[in-house]
């Protein structure tokens, strides 16, 4: 299990900034607020949908293995 905070993200429920975390556990992801009980979870992706945007409620997508351009 890996948990990371999303810098600058605002909770859609309590409007608290910098309280949103992303938890990755066995291919399933959960985005949650540490200040209130809001959360959003996605099921594990199968190989046919891996790499595709599958949700209209997607906030942001990050590739942690790709170096950032300056």
Short mmCIF file of C-alpha atoms in Angstrom, two decimals:
data_model
loop_
_atom_site.label_atom_id
_atom_site.label_comp_id
_atom_site.label_asym_id
_atom_site.label_seq_id
_atom_site.Cartn_x
_atom_site.Cartn_y
_atom_site.Cartn_z
CA UNK A 1 0.00 0.00 0.00
CA UNK A 2 1.27 3.44 -0.93
CA UNK A 3 -0.25 6.75 0.20
CA UNK A 4 0.66 10.15 -1.28
CA UNK A 5 -0.73 13.62 -0.67
CA UNK A 6 -1.86 15.69 -3.66
CA UNK A 7 -0.36 19.17 -3.23
CA UNK A 8 -2.81 22.02 -3.65
CA UNK A 9 -5.87 19.78 -4.02
CA UNK A 10 -9.11 21.02 -2.43
CA UNK A 11 -11.63 18.62 -0.89
CA UNK A 12 -14.96 18.80 -2.75
CA UNK A 13 -16.87 18.26 0.52
CA UNK A 14 -15.17 20.39 3.20
CA UNK A 15 -13.17 22.73 0.87
CA UNK A 16 -9.98 22.13 2.91
CA UNK A 17 -6.79 22.67 0.86
CA UNK A 18 -3.88 20.16 1.01
CA UNK A 19 -5.97 17.49 2.77
CA UNK A 20 -6.43 15.09 -0.18
CA UNK A 21 -4.41 11.88 -0.28
CA UNK A 22 -4.18 9.10 -2.88
CA UNK A 23 -3.84 5.52 -1.68
CA UNK A 24 -2.76 2.81 -4.14
CA UNK A 25 -3.42 -0.73 -2.94
CA UNK A 26 -3.13 -3.76 -5.26
CA UNK A 27 -4.10 -1.76 -8.35
CA UNK A 28 -7.15 -0.14 -6.77
CA UNK A 29 -6.94 3.55 -5.96
CA UNK A 30 -8.72 5.53 -3.28
CA UNK A 31 -8.69 9.31 -3.04
CA UNK A 32 -9.71 10.61 0.38
CA UNK A 33 -9.72 13.68 2.60
CA UNK A 34 -7.91 13.50 5.93
CA UNK A 35 -10.00 16.37 7.32
CA UNK A 36 -13.48 14.88 6.73
CA UNK A 37 -15.02 11.57 5.63
CA UNK A 38 -15.07 12.23 1.84
CA UNK A 39 -13.58 9.51 -0.38
CA UNK A 40 -13.67 8.24 -3.95
CA UNK A 41 -12.53 4.78 -4.99
CA UNK A 42 -11.78 3.18 -8.35
CA UNK A 43 -11.69 -0.54 -9.04
CA UNK A 44 -8.55 -2.26 -10.21
CA UNK A 45 -7.92 -1.71 -13.91
CA UNK A 46 -7.67 -4.67 -16.23
CA UNK A 47 -5.13 -4.72 -19.08
CA UNK A 48 -7.67 -3.58 -21.71
CA UNK A 49 -8.33 -0.28 -19.91
CA UNK A 50 -4.93 0.35 -18.38
CA UNK A 51 -3.59 3.74 -19.41
CA UNK A 52 -6.99 5.08 -20.50
CA UNK A 53 -9.10 7.68 -18.74
CA UNK A 54 -12.19 5.80 -17.57
CA UNK A 55 -13.88 8.31 -15.28
CA UNK A 56 -15.42 11.68 -16.01
CA UNK A 57 -14.64 12.71 -12.43
CA UNK A 58 -10.87 12.43 -12.88
CA UNK A 59 -9.10 15.32 -11.19
CA UNK A 60 -5.54 14.74 -12.38
CA UNK A 61 -3.29 11.97 -13.59
CA UNK A 62 0.40 11.77 -12.78
CA UNK A 63 3.13 9.55 -14.22
CA UNK A 64 5.61 9.25 -11.34
CA UNK A 65 8.15 7.45 -13.53
CA UNK A 66 8.41 10.26 -16.11
CA UNK A 67 10.81 13.12 -15.34
CA UNK A 68 9.19 16.55 -15.33
CA UNK A 69 10.08 19.04 -18.05
CA UNK A 70 11.45 22.40 -16.97
#
